[in-house]
Each structure stands twice: as structure tokens, then as C-alpha cells.
GROMACS .gro file of C-alpha atoms in nm:
model
  342
    1MET     CA    1   2.591  -1.248   0.329
    2ASN     CA    2   2.901  -1.031   0.289
    3GLN     CA    3   2.835  -0.913  -0.065
    4LYS     CA    4   2.560  -0.676  -0.162
    5ILE     CA    5   2.222  -0.822  -0.252
    6LYS     CA    6   2.191  -0.820  -0.630
    7VAL     CA    7   1.847  -0.687  -0.723
    8GLY     CA    8   1.657  -0.667  -1.050
    9ILE     CA    9   1.355  -0.448  -1.122
   10VAL     CA   10   1.069  -0.537  -1.356
   11GLY     CA   11   0.886  -0.223  -1.466
   12PHE     CA   12   1.054   0.117  -1.465
   13GLY     CA   13   0.758   0.350  -1.435
   14TYR     CA   14   0.686   0.574  -1.137
   15MET     CA   15   0.725   0.301  -0.877
   16GLY     CA   16   1.019   0.132  -1.044
   17GLN     CA   17   1.211   0.458  -1.035
   18ILE     CA   18   1.129   0.506  -0.667
   19ARG     CA   19   1.252   0.155  -0.591
   20LEU     CA   20   1.577   0.218  -0.777
   21ARG     CA   21   1.638   0.524  -0.558
   22ASN     CA   22   1.567   0.309  -0.251
   23ILE     CA   23   1.825   0.054  -0.363
   24LEU     CA   24   2.083   0.326  -0.425
   25ASP     CA   25   2.015   0.460  -0.074
   26THR     CA   26   2.053   0.116   0.084
   27SER     CA   27   2.416   0.016   0.144
   28THR     CA   28   2.339  -0.356   0.137
   29MET     CA   29   2.184  -0.365  -0.212
   30GLU     CA   30   2.277  -0.301  -0.573
   31CYS     CA   31   2.062  -0.295  -0.886
   32THR     CA   32   2.218  -0.511  -1.156
   33GLY     CA   33   1.938  -0.513  -1.412
   34ILE     CA   34   1.605  -0.359  -1.512
   35CYS     CA   35   1.337  -0.484  -1.751
   36ASP     CA   36   1.098  -0.242  -1.918
   37VAL     CA   37   1.010  -0.276  -2.286
   38GLU     CA   38   0.965   0.099  -2.335
   39LYS     CA   39   1.262   0.248  -2.150
   40LYS     CA   40   1.575   0.083  -2.285
   41GLU     CA   41   1.771   0.405  -2.344
   42GLU     CA   42   1.676   0.555  -2.007
   43ILE     CA   43   1.786   0.242  -1.824
   44GLN     CA   44   2.113   0.211  -2.013
   45SER     CA   45   2.186   0.581  -1.955
   46LYS     CA   46   2.202   0.501  -1.583
   47GLY     CA   47   2.470   0.240  -1.641
   48ILE     CA   48   2.237  -0.046  -1.554
   49LYS     CA   49   2.203  -0.357  -1.769
   50TYR     CA   50   1.882  -0.361  -1.971
   51PHE     CA   51   1.665  -0.670  -2.014
   52GLU     CA   52   1.391  -0.698  -2.273
   53LYS     CA   53   1.242  -1.009  -2.112
   54TRP     CA   54   1.182  -1.043  -1.738
   55GLU     CA   55   1.257  -1.416  -1.757
   56ASP     CA   56   1.611  -1.332  -1.866
   57LEU     CA   57   1.643  -1.093  -1.572
   58VAL     CA   58   1.536  -1.369  -1.333
   59HIS     CA   59   1.809  -1.594  -1.474
   60SER     CA   60   2.080  -1.323  -1.466
   61GLY     CA   61   2.228  -1.421  -1.129
   62ILE     CA   62   2.029  -1.180  -0.912
   63ASP     CA   63   1.929  -1.257  -0.554
   64ALA     CA   64   1.600  -1.066  -0.545
   65ILE     CA   65   1.352  -0.907  -0.778
   66ILE     CA   66   1.119  -0.611  -0.741
   67VAL     CA   67   0.795  -0.633  -0.938
   68CYS     CA   68   0.660  -0.290  -1.041
   69THR     CA   69   0.431  -0.395  -1.323
   70PRO     CA   70   0.058  -0.347  -1.382
   71ASN     CA   71  -0.147  -0.576  -1.161
   72PHE     CA   72  -0.219  -0.853  -1.411
   73ALA     CA   73   0.150  -0.942  -1.450
   74ILE     CA   74   0.243  -0.957  -1.082
   75PRO     CA   75   0.144  -1.319  -1.000
   76GLU     CA   76   0.324  -1.479  -1.294
   77ILE     CA   77   0.650  -1.294  -1.231
   78ALA     CA   78   0.642  -1.335  -0.853
   79ILE     CA   79   0.565  -1.707  -0.866
   80PHE     CA   80   0.823  -1.776  -1.137
   81ALA     CA   81   1.091  -1.588  -0.943
   82MET     CA   82   1.019  -1.761  -0.611
   83ASN     CA   83   1.027  -2.098  -0.781
   84LYS     CA   84   1.376  -2.005  -0.902
   85GLY     CA   85   1.480  -1.926  -0.544
   86LEU     CA   86   1.467  -1.545  -0.563
   87HIS     CA   87   1.344  -1.314  -0.290
   88VAL     CA   88   1.051  -1.106  -0.414
   89PHE     CA   89   0.928  -0.754  -0.347
   90CYS     CA   90   0.583  -0.692  -0.502
   91GLU     CA   91   0.410  -0.361  -0.531
   92LYS     CA   92   0.053  -0.341  -0.416
   93PRO     CA   93  -0.203  -0.455  -0.501
   94PRO     CA   94  -0.087  -0.816  -0.502
   95GLY     CA   95  -0.252  -0.894  -0.834
   96ARG     CA   96  -0.603  -0.832  -0.960
   97ASN     CA   97  -0.803  -1.037  -0.713
   98TYR     CA   98  -0.805  -1.270  -0.416
   99THR     CA   99  -0.721  -1.571  -0.632
  100ASP     CA  100  -0.401  -1.404  -0.749
  101ILE     CA  101  -0.268  -1.350  -0.398
  102GLN     CA  102  -0.366  -1.704  -0.299
  103LYS     CA  103  -0.149  -1.838  -0.582
  104ILE     CA  104   0.142  -1.614  -0.479
  105LYS     CA  105   0.112  -1.726  -0.117
  106ASP     CA  106   0.105  -2.092  -0.223
  107ALA     CA  107   0.432  -2.038  -0.411
  108GLU     CA  108   0.582  -1.875  -0.101
  109LEU     CA  109   0.484  -2.174   0.111
  110SER     CA  110   0.647  -2.404  -0.145
  111ASN     CA  111   0.970  -2.203  -0.122
  112PRO     CA  112   1.026  -2.146   0.252
  113LYS     CA  113   1.376  -2.001   0.205
  114VAL     CA  114   1.261  -1.701   0.002
  115LYS     CA  115   1.149  -1.368   0.148
  116LEU     CA  116   0.829  -1.216   0.008
  117ILE     CA  117   0.715  -0.863   0.086
  118PHE     CA  118   0.441  -0.636  -0.049
  119GLY     CA  119   0.467  -0.260  -0.087
  120PHE     CA  120   0.242  -0.129   0.189
  121ASN     CA  121   0.473   0.162   0.263
  122HIS     CA  122   0.207   0.360   0.451
  123ARG     CA  123   0.284   0.144   0.755
  124HIS     CA  124   0.624   0.313   0.763
  125HIS     CA  125   0.499   0.674   0.743
  126PRO     CA  126   0.609   0.869   1.053
  127GLY     CA  127   0.258   0.982   1.147
  128ILE     CA  128   0.139   0.622   1.134
  129THR     CA  129   0.432   0.473   1.326
  130ASP     CA  130   0.411   0.737   1.599
  131ALA     CA  131   0.035   0.685   1.634
  132LYS     CA  132   0.088   0.309   1.655
  133SER     CA  133   0.350   0.350   1.929
  134ILE     CA  134   0.121   0.577   2.133
  135ILE     CA  135  -0.177   0.345   2.098
  136ASP     CA  136   0.031   0.035   2.172
  137SER     CA  137   0.155   0.204   2.492
  138GLY     CA  138  -0.204   0.194   2.622
  139SER     CA  139  -0.214   0.566   2.706
  140LEU     CA  140  -0.526   0.615   2.492
  141GLY     CA  141  -0.692   0.290   2.596
  142ARG     CA  142  -0.856   0.048   2.357
  143VAL     CA  143  -0.926   0.140   1.996
  144LEU     CA  144  -1.301   0.175   1.946
  145THR     CA  145  -1.346   0.313   1.595
  146LEU     CA  146  -1.156   0.386   1.275
  147ARG     CA  147  -1.257   0.628   1.003
  148GLY     CA  148  -1.054   0.685   0.690
  149VAL     CA  149  -1.080   0.907   0.384
  150TYR     CA  150  -0.838   0.854   0.099
  151GLY     CA  151  -0.915   1.048  -0.214
  152LYS     CA  152  -0.763   1.202  -0.520
  153GLY     CA  153  -0.879   1.397  -0.820
  154GLY     CA  154  -0.878   1.192  -1.136
  155GLY     CA  155  -0.772   1.408  -1.431
  156TYR     CA  156  -0.960   1.453  -1.755
  157ASP     CA  157  -0.770   1.156  -1.901
  158TYR     CA  158  -0.844   0.938  -1.597
  159HIS     CA  159  -1.058   0.703  -1.805
  160THR     CA  160  -0.758   0.616  -2.026
  161SER     CA  161  -0.538   0.481  -1.743
  162TRP     CA  162  -0.461   0.110  -1.731
  163ARG     CA  163  -0.561   0.131  -1.365
  164ASN     CA  164  -0.923   0.156  -1.478
  165ASP     CA  165  -0.906  -0.129  -1.729
  166ILE     CA  166  -1.052  -0.420  -1.536
  167SER     CA  167  -0.869  -0.680  -1.744
  168VAL     CA  168  -0.535  -0.521  -1.648
  169SER     CA  169  -0.597  -0.385  -1.298
  170GLY     CA  170  -0.882  -0.597  -1.164
  171GLY     CA  171  -1.061  -0.303  -1.001
  172GLY     CA  172  -1.083   0.069  -0.948
  173ILE     CA  173  -0.992   0.327  -0.686
  174LEU     CA  174  -1.054   0.092  -0.392
  175LEU     CA  175  -0.799  -0.159  -0.520
  176ASP     CA  176  -0.557   0.107  -0.640
  177GLN     CA  177  -0.554   0.346  -0.344
  178GLY     CA  178  -0.809   0.249  -0.080
  179ILE     CA  179  -0.619  -0.075  -0.021
  180HIS     CA  180  -0.359   0.125   0.174
  181MET     CA  181  -0.619   0.253   0.421
  182LEU     CA  182  -0.771  -0.093   0.463
  183ASP     CA  183  -0.424  -0.227   0.538
  184LEU     CA  184  -0.380   0.043   0.803
  185PHE     CA  185  -0.713  -0.050   0.958
  186ARG     CA  186  -0.579  -0.404   1.000
  187TYR     CA  187  -0.248  -0.268   1.128
  188PHE     CA  188  -0.427  -0.100   1.417
  189VAL     CA  189  -0.699  -0.351   1.511
  190GLY     CA  190  -0.635  -0.682   1.335
  191ASP     CA  191  -0.881  -0.886   1.134
  192PHE     CA  192  -1.238  -0.802   1.042
  193VAL     CA  193  -1.524  -1.049   1.064
  194GLU     CA  194  -1.803  -0.837   0.912
  195ILE     CA  195  -1.756  -0.668   0.577
  196SER     CA  196  -2.000  -0.455   0.383
  197GLY     CA  197  -1.983  -0.172   0.138
  198MET     CA  198  -2.095   0.006  -0.174
  199ARG     CA  199  -1.915   0.110  -0.487
  200GLY     CA  200  -2.018   0.319  -0.780
  201VAL     CA  201  -1.917   0.465  -1.111
  202THR     CA  202  -2.024   0.818  -1.027
  203LEU     CA  203  -1.855   1.034  -1.288
  204PHE     CA  204  -1.594   0.882  -1.516
  205ASP     CA  205  -1.662   0.673  -1.822
  206ILE     CA  206  -1.503   0.358  -1.682
  207ASP     CA  207  -1.619   0.010  -1.584
  208VAL     CA  208  -1.461   0.007  -1.237
  209GLU     CA  209  -1.552   0.211  -0.930
  210ASP     CA  210  -1.442   0.572  -0.893
  211ASN     CA  211  -1.593   0.581  -0.541
  212ALA     CA  212  -1.632   0.316  -0.275
  213VAL     CA  213  -1.749   0.301   0.086
  214VAL     CA  214  -1.644   0.009   0.305
  215ILE     CA  215  -1.786  -0.068   0.651
  216LEU     CA  216  -1.617  -0.319   0.878
  217ARG     CA  217  -1.642  -0.475   1.223
  218SER     CA  218  -1.339  -0.639   1.383
  219GLU     CA  219  -1.340  -0.962   1.577
  220ASN     CA  220  -1.316  -0.749   1.894
  221GLY     CA  221  -1.614  -0.533   1.796
  222GLN     CA  222  -1.430  -0.225   1.666
  223LEU     CA  223  -1.605  -0.040   1.383
  224ALA     CA  224  -1.426   0.096   1.076
  225GLN     CA  225  -1.538   0.303   0.779
  226LEU     CA  226  -1.351   0.397   0.461
  227HIS     CA  227  -1.439   0.633   0.178
  228SER     CA  228  -1.209   0.576  -0.121
  229SER     CA  229  -1.259   0.831  -0.398
  230ALA     CA  230  -1.126   0.940  -0.736
  231THR     CA  231  -1.354   1.246  -0.733
  232ALA     CA  232  -1.218   1.417  -0.423
  233TRP     CA  233  -1.048   1.687  -0.638
  234LYS     CA  234  -0.846   1.796  -0.337
  235HIS     CA  235  -0.609   1.510  -0.261
  236THR     CA  236  -0.697   1.387   0.085
  237PHE     CA  237  -0.559   1.144   0.341
  238ARG     CA  238  -0.716   1.135   0.686
  239LEU     CA  239  -0.724   0.853   0.938
  240GLU     CA  240  -0.915   0.904   1.263
  241ILE     CA  241  -0.863   0.652   1.543
  242GLY     CA  242  -1.112   0.680   1.828
  243CYS     CA  243  -1.004   0.530   2.161
  244GLU     CA  244  -1.135   0.495   2.516
  245LYS     CA  245  -0.925   0.778   2.654
  246GLY     CA  246  -0.881   0.999   2.350
  247TYR     CA  247  -0.806   0.988   1.982
  248ALA     CA  248  -0.533   1.004   1.718
  249ILE     CA  249  -0.575   1.174   1.381
  250ILE     CA  250  -0.324   1.138   1.099
  251ASN     CA  251  -0.395   1.408   0.843
  252GLY     CA  252  -0.205   1.475   0.522
  253LEU     CA  253   0.056   1.250   0.370
  254LEU     CA  254   0.411   1.318   0.268
  255SER     CA  255   0.440   1.252  -0.104
  256LYS     CA  256   0.656   1.347  -0.401
  257THR     CA  257   0.413   1.617  -0.518
  258GLY     CA  258   0.310   1.738  -0.173
  259SER     CA  259  -0.050   1.747  -0.293
  260TYR     CA  260  -0.183   1.562   0.013
  261GLY     CA  261  -0.058   1.834   0.244
  262ARG     CA  262   0.184   1.834   0.532
  263GLU     CA  263   0.168   1.515   0.736
  264THR     CA  264   0.048   1.572   1.090
  265LEU     CA  265  -0.043   1.364   1.393
  266ILE     CA  266  -0.299   1.506   1.634
  267ILE     CA  267  -0.339   1.346   1.976
  268GLY     CA  268  -0.638   1.447   2.186
  269ARG     CA  269  -0.729   1.312   2.528
  270ARG     CA  270  -1.071   1.268   2.683
  271PRO     CA  271  -1.114   1.538   2.951
  272ALA     CA  272  -1.116   1.431   3.315
  273LYS     CA  273  -1.440   1.447   3.512
  274ASN     CA  274  -1.343   1.779   3.667
  275GLN     CA  275  -1.270   1.937   3.328
  276ASN     CA  276  -1.627   2.011   3.231
  277ILE     CA  277  -1.528   2.325   3.045
  278ALA     CA  278  -1.329   2.113   2.799
  279VAL     CA  279  -1.599   1.855   2.721
  280GLY     CA  280  -1.634   1.833   2.343
  281ASN     CA  281  -1.325   2.048   2.284
  282PRO     CA  282  -1.021   1.890   2.450
  283ARG     CA  283  -0.669   2.015   2.420
  284GLU     CA  284  -0.469   1.865   2.137
  285GLU     CA  285  -0.103   1.801   2.069
  286THR     CA  286   0.007   1.827   1.704
  287THR     CA  287   0.324   1.684   1.556
  288TYR     CA  288   0.436   1.791   1.209
  289TYR     CA  289   0.646   1.580   0.971
  290ASP     CA  290   0.851   1.707   0.679
  291GLN     CA  291   1.041   1.398   0.563
  292ASP     CA  292   0.909   1.069   0.431
  293PRO     CA  293   1.140   0.779   0.521
  294SER     CA  294   0.877   0.514   0.440
  295TRP     CA  295   1.017   0.397   0.106
  296ASP     CA  296   1.371   0.353   0.237
  297LEU     CA  297   1.254   0.190   0.561
  298GLU     CA  298   1.052  -0.061   0.362
  299MET     CA  299   1.349  -0.151   0.144
  300GLU     CA  300   1.579  -0.174   0.447
  301HIS     CA  301   1.329  -0.411   0.611
  302PHE     CA  302   1.340  -0.632   0.299
  303ALA     CA  303   1.721  -0.626   0.287
  304LYS     CA  304   1.759  -0.701   0.659
  305SER     CA  305   1.523  -0.997   0.638
  306ILE     CA  306   1.737  -1.144   0.359
  307ILE     CA  307   2.074  -1.080   0.524
  308GLU     CA  308   1.975  -1.190   0.874
  309ASN     CA  309   1.719  -1.449   0.765
  310THR     CA  310   1.449  -1.289   0.979
  311PRO     CA  311   1.076  -1.286   0.905
  312ILE     CA  312   0.902  -1.008   0.715
  313THR     CA  313   0.684  -0.829   0.972
  314LYS     CA  314   0.524  -0.549   0.768
  315GLY     CA  315   0.376  -0.612   0.425
  316THR     CA  316   0.360  -0.989   0.467
  317SER     CA  317   0.175  -1.224   0.236
  318ASN     CA  318  -0.080  -1.268   0.514
  319ASP     CA  319  -0.133  -0.890   0.525
  320ALA     CA  320  -0.185  -0.891   0.149
  321LEU     CA  321  -0.417  -1.190   0.162
  322LYS     CA  322  -0.637  -1.047   0.437
  323VAL     CA  323  -0.678  -0.704   0.276
  324MET     CA  324  -0.753  -0.858  -0.063
  325LYS     CA  325  -1.018  -1.072   0.103
  326ILE     CA  326  -1.192  -0.754   0.220
  327ILE     CA  327  -1.179  -0.604  -0.128
  328ASP     CA  328  -1.296  -0.930  -0.283
  329GLU     CA  329  -1.608  -0.931  -0.066
  330VAL     CA  330  -1.686  -0.569  -0.156
  331TYR     CA  331  -1.628  -0.644  -0.525
  332ASN     CA  332  -1.880  -0.926  -0.503
  333LEU     CA  333  -2.147  -0.664  -0.424
  334PRO     CA  334  -2.326  -0.485  -0.712
  335ILE     CA  335  -2.166  -0.179  -0.866
  336ILE     CA  336  -2.397   0.113  -0.947
  337HIS     CA  337  -2.340   0.322  -1.261
  338MET     CA  338  -2.462   0.680  -1.263
  339ASN     CA  339  -2.496   0.866  -1.593
  340LYS     CA  340  -2.156   0.847  -1.763
  341ILE     CA  341  -1.994   1.183  -1.820
  342ASN     CA  342  -1.666   1.226  -2.009
   0.00000   0.00000   0.00000
């Protein structure tokens, strides 16, 4: 493919605007149209063709489409586009439930020439990729345990967000944010065969969870635990990976607001037998990161797979299916409502 990949975007909210910047930063792509019923003037002011209907955008001669809509609309757009031969980039989550992603995957299988990717950009964060390289090298031994905390502070208008309307989103904080941490768990240890958890409406006047705890066991016996929270108040990202010969801790997360703190990777190693003085308090090496290339790397991966006809390796439909299966099993468990407080 000598010409640039012609890309359309459906939904020009926070994520749609990020994806436009990614396209502009990628030399192999160009955005030729955007659909968003509320942002006609903003889109046209950027010199980009505006579409009122996403179906018209699909038929506009584009090669690929990026779906940045609320969760309920993702399956219909993605399936329609793939059936028309377009490559598809979907934001997470891949719909509202496990059934949605199954339908999307079925459409992918029916259209083997199209490339389908899901927006699990955390796999491309520098702290994550460096930790993965170190662990894959074997220097820390086998992974034994995973523990993740991913939390934010929902504002006083949190209950008004479409993300907490079950008919639109399909779930609460676990589906919206915790899904990233669950995907990282799978990235480091593979599939899980035992799934348990609890979720609750602890503070906000909503019908979906504002807190969830998920407990997992992998097919190789590794244990994992996630706390996903909308009542953390201090935005928090922390992933602890316990290994035979040490540990890796990714703390903080590079973001637009910087509210999750500076991204760091801490590597600690189990003291040798003759280092009794260090037992329980080993030396640590800390790496600091100040740039977030994850969004651009994700888009470049999508573009390269189209141009070179190579498989998607991060954010595959299988990744999306497996993580949604975990969430589906947790969502089948009872949800506990505490006293509702506005």
C-alpha cells in the first residue's frame, strides 16, 4: 500500500480527539472523515469532512474506521464496517457484555482480510513494556502473584455519566477502568481458570458498581487480585508482580492530566542466602518515565498490520474476548447496594 491509509472516526469525544492526534502523528495514515452528531462545527474547523451518519462515513471510501462511541454502539458499527471490508479499531470495552464481543469476533472470522484491534493501550506503556521484557528474560524467575489497584475519584456529578447507565455502558468501574488491569494480568501470565469476586454500590446513586474486587487463579497456579474503584479519591495505578527471584512494581501512570503520578518501574531482587541483613528490605532499582508513547505505538501497530498484512499481536479480539469473559463471570455474581448517598 503506497498511499496513506484513509481513516474515519466515529465519536469525537475525549478518545476520538486522542485518536485524531495519533493519526496526525502517524505518517502512514490520514483522517478523511469524522462522525459526531454534536460536534459538526469543531470537526469542520479542522478541515475534516463531517458526517452526520456513521453509515455514510463507512461508505465514503475509507480503508479503516476507529470506533470511539459509548459501549452500546460499538458492536453494530464494528460488525457493519468489517462486513464492508474495512479494518476496525475499537475502543475498550468491546461492547457492553460478553455476547457483544462474541458477535464482533464472529464478524472478524467471517472477514479474514480485515484487521481488528481493541484499545488496550496500557500494554504499550513504558513501565509495562520494560517490566514485561525483564520478566520474559527470566532474570526474576517465574511469576507467582499479581496484585493491582486501579482507582479514581468520581466527581459529584459521577452519577450522571453515561458510563454508569447500564443500558448504555453495560457495567460500572470494573468494565470502564478495571478492564485495563485485567488485560495486563493476562498479558503477564495468560489465561485464568478460576474467577471470583465481589462488587458493590458503595457510595454513588447508580445501578452499577463503583467498587469491585476480582480474585483469579491462572492455569499455571498464579494468583491475581484486583481492586477497581471509583471512590479512591486519589487517582491510583499500581501493579505488583511477585516472582521467584524478586518483584516488579509499576506505580503511577502517564496521563494527560498527570493525576496518576509519575510512572515508575521498581525492580527488587530476592536477597542471596548470605545477605541476611537485607531480608525483607532488598535493594531496589527505580526507573522513571516522563513520556507516554502508548497511544501512538498502538496506532502504529494497527497501521503496520494493515500495510504489511501482519497479525495484530496486542489488543486482539481474543484478548478482548478473554477479559470480557472474566468480567462476565464477576457480573453474574450478586451486586451489593449500601445506603445510597448523593
